[in-house]
Coordinates of C-alpha atoms in Angstrom, one line a residue:
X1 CA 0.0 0.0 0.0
X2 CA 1.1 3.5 -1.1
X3 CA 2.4 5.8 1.6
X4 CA 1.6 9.4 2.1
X5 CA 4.3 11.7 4.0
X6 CA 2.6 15.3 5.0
X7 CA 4.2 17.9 6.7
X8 CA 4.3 18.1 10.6
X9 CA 4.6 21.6 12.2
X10 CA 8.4 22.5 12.7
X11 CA 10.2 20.6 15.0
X12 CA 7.0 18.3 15.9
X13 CA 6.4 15.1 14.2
X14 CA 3.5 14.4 16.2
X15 CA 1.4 17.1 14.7
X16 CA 0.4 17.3 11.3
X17 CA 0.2 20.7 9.9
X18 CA -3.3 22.4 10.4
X19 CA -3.3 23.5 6.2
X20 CA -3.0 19.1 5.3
X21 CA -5.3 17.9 8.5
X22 CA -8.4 17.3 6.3
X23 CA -5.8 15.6 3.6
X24 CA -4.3 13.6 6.2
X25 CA -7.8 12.4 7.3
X26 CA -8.9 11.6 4.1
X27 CA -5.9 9.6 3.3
X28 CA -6.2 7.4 6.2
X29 CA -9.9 7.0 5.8
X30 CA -9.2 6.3 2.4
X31 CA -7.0 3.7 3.5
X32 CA -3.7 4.5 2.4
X33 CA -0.8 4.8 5.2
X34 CA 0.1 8.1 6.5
X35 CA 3.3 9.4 7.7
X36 CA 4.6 12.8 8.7
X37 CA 8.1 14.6 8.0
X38 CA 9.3 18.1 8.9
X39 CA 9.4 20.4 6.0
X40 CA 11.6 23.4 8.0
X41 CA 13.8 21.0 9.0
X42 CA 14.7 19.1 5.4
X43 CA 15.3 22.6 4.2
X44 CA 17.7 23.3 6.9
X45 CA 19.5 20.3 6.4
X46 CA 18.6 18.2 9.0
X47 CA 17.4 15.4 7.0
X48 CA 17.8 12.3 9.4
X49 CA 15.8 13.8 11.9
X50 CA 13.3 15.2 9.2
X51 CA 12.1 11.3 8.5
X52 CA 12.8 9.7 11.6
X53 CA 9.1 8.8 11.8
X54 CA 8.8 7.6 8.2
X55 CA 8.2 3.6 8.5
X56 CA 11.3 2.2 7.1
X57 CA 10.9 0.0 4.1
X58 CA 7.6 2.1 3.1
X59 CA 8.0 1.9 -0.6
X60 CA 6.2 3.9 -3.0
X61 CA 5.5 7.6 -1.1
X62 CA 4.2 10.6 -2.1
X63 CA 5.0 13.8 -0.3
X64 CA 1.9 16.1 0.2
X65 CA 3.8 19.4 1.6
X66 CA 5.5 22.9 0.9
X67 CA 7.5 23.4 -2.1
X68 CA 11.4 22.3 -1.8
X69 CA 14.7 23.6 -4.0
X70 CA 15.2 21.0 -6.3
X71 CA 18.6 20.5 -4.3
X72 CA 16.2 20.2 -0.9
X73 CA 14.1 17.3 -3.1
X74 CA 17.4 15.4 -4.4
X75 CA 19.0 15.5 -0.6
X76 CA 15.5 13.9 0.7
X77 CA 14.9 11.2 -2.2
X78 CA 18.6 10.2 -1.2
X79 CA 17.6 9.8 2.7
X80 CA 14.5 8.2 2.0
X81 CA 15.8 5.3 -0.4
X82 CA 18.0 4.5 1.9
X83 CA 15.6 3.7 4.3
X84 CA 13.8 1.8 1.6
X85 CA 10.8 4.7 1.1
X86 CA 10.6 5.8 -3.1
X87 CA 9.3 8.9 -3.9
X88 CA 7.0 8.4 -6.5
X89 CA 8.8 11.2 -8.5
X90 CA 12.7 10.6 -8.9
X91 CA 15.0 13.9 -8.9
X92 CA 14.7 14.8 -12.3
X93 CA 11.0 14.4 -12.5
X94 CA 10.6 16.6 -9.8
X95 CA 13.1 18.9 -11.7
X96 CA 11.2 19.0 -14.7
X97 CA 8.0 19.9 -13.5
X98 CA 9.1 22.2 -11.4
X99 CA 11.3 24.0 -13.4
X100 CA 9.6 26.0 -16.4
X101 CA 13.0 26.0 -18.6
X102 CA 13.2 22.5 -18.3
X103 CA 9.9 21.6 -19.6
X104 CA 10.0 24.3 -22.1
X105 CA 11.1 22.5 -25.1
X106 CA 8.4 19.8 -24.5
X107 CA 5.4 22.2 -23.7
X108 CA 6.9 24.7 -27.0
X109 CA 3.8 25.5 -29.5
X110 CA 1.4 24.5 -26.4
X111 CA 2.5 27.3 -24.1
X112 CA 2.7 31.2 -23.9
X113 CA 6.5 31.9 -25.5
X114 CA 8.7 32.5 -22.6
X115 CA 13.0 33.2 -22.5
X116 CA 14.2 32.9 -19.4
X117 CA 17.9 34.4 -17.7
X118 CA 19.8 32.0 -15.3
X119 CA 21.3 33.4 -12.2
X120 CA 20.7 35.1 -8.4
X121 CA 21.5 38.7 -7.5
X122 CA 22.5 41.6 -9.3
X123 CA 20.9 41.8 -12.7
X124 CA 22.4 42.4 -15.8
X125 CA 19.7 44.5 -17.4
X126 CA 21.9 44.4 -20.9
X127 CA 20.6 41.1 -20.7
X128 CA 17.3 41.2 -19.9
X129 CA 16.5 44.3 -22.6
X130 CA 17.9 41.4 -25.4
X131 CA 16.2 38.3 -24.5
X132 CA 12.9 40.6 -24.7
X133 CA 14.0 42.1 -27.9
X134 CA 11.7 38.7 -28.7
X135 CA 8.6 40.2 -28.0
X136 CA 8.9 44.0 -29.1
X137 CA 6.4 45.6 -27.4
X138 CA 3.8 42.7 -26.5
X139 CA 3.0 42.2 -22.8
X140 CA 4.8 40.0 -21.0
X141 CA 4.7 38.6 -17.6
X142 CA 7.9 38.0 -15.4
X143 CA 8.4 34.8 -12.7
X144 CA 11.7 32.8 -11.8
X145 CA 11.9 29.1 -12.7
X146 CA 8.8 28.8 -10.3
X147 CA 6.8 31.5 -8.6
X148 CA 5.9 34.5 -9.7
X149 CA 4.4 38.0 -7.5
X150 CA 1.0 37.8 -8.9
X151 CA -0.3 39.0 -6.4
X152 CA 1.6 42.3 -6.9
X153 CA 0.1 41.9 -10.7
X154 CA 0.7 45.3 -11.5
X155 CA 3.8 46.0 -9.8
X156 CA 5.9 43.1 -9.8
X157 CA 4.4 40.5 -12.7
X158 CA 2.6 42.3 -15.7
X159 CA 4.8 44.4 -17.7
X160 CA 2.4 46.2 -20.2
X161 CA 5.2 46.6 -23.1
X162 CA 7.9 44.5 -23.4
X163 CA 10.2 47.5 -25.1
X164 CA 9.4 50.0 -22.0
X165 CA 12.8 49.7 -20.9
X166 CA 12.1 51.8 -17.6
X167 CA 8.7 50.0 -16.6
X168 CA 10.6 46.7 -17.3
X169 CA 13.6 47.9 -14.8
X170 CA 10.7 48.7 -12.0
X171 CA 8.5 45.7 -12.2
X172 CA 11.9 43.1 -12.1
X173 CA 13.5 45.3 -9.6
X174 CA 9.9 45.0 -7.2
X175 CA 10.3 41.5 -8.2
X176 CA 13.6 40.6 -6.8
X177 CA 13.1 42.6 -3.7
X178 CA 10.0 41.0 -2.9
X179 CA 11.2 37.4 -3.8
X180 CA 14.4 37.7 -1.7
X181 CA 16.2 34.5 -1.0
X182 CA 13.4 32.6 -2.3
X183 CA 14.4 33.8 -6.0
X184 CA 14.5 29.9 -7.7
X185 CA 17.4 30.3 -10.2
X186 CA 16.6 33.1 -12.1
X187 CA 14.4 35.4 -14.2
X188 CA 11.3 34.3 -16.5
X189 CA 9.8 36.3 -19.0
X190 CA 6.8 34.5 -20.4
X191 CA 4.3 36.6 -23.5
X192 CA 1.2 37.7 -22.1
X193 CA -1.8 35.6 -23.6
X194 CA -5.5 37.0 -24.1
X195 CA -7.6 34.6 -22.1
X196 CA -11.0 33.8 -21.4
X197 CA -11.8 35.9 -18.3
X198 CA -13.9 35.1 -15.2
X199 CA -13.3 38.2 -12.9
X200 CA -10.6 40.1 -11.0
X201 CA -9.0 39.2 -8.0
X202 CA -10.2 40.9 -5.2
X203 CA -6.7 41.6 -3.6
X204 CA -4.5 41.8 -6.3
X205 CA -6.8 43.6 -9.1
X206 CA -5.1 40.8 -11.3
X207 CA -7.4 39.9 -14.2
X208 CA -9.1 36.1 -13.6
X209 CA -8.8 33.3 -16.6
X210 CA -10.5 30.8 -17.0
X211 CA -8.0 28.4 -16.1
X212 CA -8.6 24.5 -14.8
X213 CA -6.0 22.6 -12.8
X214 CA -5.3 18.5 -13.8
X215 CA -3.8 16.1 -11.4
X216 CA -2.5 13.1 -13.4
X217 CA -1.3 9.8 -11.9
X218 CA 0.5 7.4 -14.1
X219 CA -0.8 8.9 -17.2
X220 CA -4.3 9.1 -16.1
X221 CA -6.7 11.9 -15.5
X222 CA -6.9 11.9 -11.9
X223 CA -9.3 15.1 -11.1
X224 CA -9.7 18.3 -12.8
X225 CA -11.6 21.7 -11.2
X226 CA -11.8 26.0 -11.8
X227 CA -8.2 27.1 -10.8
X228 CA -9.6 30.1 -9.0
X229 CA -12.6 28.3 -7.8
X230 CA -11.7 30.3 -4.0
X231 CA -11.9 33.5 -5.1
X232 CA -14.3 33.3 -8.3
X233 CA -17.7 31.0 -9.5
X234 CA -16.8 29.0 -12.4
X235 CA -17.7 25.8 -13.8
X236 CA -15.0 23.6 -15.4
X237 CA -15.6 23.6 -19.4
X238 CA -15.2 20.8 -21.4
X239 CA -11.8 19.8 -21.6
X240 CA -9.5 19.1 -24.7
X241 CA -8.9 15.6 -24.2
X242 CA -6.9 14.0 -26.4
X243 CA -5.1 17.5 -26.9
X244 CA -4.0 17.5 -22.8
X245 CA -3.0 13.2 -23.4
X246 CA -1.1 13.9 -25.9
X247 CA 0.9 16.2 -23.7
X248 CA 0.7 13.8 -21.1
X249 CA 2.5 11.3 -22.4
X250 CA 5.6 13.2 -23.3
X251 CA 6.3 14.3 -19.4
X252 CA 8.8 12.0 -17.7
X253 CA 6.8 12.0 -14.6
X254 CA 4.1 9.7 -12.3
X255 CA 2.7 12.3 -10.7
X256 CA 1.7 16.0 -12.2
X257 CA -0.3 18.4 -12.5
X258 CA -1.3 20.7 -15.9
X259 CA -2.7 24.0 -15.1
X260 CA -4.4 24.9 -18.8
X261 CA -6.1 28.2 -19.5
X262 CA -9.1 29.1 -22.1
X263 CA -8.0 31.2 -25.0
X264 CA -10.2 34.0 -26.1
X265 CA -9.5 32.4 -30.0
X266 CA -11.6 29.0 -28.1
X267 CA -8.1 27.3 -28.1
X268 CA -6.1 26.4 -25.4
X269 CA -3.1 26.7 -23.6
X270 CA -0.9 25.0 -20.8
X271 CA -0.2 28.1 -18.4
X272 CA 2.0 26.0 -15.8
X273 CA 3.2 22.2 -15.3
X274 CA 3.9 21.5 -11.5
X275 CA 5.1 18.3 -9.5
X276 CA 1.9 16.8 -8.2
X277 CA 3.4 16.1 -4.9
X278 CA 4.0 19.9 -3.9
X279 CA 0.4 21.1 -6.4
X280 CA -2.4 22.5 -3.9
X281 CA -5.9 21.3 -4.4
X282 CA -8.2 24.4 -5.9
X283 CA -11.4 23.4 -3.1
X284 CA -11.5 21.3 0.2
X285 CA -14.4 19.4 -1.9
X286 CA -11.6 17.9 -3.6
X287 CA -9.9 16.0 -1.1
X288 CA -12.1 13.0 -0.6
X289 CA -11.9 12.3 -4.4
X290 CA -8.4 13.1 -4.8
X291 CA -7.1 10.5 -2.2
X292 CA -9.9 7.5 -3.1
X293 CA -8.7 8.5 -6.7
X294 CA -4.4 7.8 -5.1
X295 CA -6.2 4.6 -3.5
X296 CA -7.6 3.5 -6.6
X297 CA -4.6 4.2 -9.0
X298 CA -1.9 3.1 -6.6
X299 CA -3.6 0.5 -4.8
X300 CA -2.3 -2.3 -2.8
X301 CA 1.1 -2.2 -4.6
X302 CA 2.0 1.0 -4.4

């Protein structure tokens, strides 16, 4: 039987963290094993303790916590094959999805165009103006390999024109700052698509497509729901099928997720691939079906 590791509050492997309680129950109602590790202290390095409650021989796990470096992911796969516990997705699955510029070639023609510049602190602007020569003066929107500020839409993510040298200087300057140490290998610049729209968010003022999230487990649909379905009323259209399996099939991975967005042409596009293990759910509703669908794809062999 498949295992499920979810974070503990720092320093407490007793206690499950209040944001994956209701996962935790469902898992274990479900009937899959749970387990707990410490997120805080895998990223400080502490990795023995950080799994010290982690059943030894486990086999097939998937970790249902906070984001990790790709370096923090690699340094616990190691720790937890030795104890006989697989993540379900090796290093360089993990890497992929995680990682726009690694997916890029294989999501090229399906995704907004997007250049990206390696590298953490001071910015060579030089740099940046040329790789956006690429766009002229379309709208772009700016992220590192992972996250981006959109909830500072206007002030650190949307940049209106892509030639506006001094506009482009503010928003990635805002963006650094805000990001900090927790800037993930360098700058993204991705082309601003015209999407279906659903609303505004009421925080950020950014505008609200009509994007779906998809879980997939071993090549299979797993679920699919509104992306925004917290913050905006929107039912899940059909979805393009054999389009999204065909994708599917060229990601190394066993467990992903597609985030795809409606184009205002009626097309579609993917706006963001993420490791499945570190993907939140868009509604609570979902946990009871997203762990019986684990059980029932998994099942007794893990």
């Amino acid at each position: 039987m498949a295992c499920i590791a979810f974070c503990s509050l720092p320093y407490d492997l007793r206690t499950v963290d209040p944001d994956y309680q209701d996962e935790r129950r469902s898992c274990i109602a479900t009937g899959l094993r749970a387990a707990l590790l410490d997120h805080t202290r895998v990223t400080d390095g502490s990795i023995t303790e950080a799994i010290s409650t982690i059943p030894a021989g486990a086999g097939t796990t998937i970790y249902r916590g906070w984001m990790l470096r790709v370096s923090q992911y690699a340094a616990l796969y190691a720790a937890l094959a030795a104890r006989g516990v697989t993540l379900i997705n090796d290093v360089d699955a993990y890497r992929f999805c995680h990682h726009l510029p690694d997916a890029y070639a294989t999501l090229e023609g399906h995704t907004p165009r997007t250049v990206w510049l390696p590298g953490a602190g001071d910015v060579d602007f030089g740099q940046v103006h040329e790789v956006l020569r690429a766009f002229g003066s379309a709208p772009v929107i700016l992220k590192d390999y992972v996250k981006s500020q959109k909830h500072y839409w206007k002030e650190a993510c949307f940049i209106p024109d892509a030639s506006d040298r001094a506009h482009v200087e503010a928003v990635t300057r805002r963006f650094l700052a805000l990001q900090g140490a927790e800037l993930n290998e360098g700058l993204v610049f991705r082309e601003f698509v015209p999407l279906e729209l659903i609303g505004v968010h009421p925080r950020s003022g950014m505008p609200l497509g009509a994007e779906v999230r998809t879980f997939w487990l071993d090549g299979q649909l797993l679920l699919a729901h509104p992306y925004w379905a917290d913050v905006a009323v929107d039912a899940v259209p059909d979805l393009p099928l054999a389009w999204l399996q065909n994708l599917v099939a060229r990601i190394p991975s066993r467990f992903f997720t597609i985030d795809i967005a409606l184009l205002t042409s009626g097309g579609w596009t993917v706006m963001e691939l993420g490791d499945g293990q570190v993907a939140g759910l868009p509604s609570s509703d979902l946990i009871d079906p997203f762990y019986a669908g684990i059980r029932a794809g998994l099942g007794p062999r893990g």
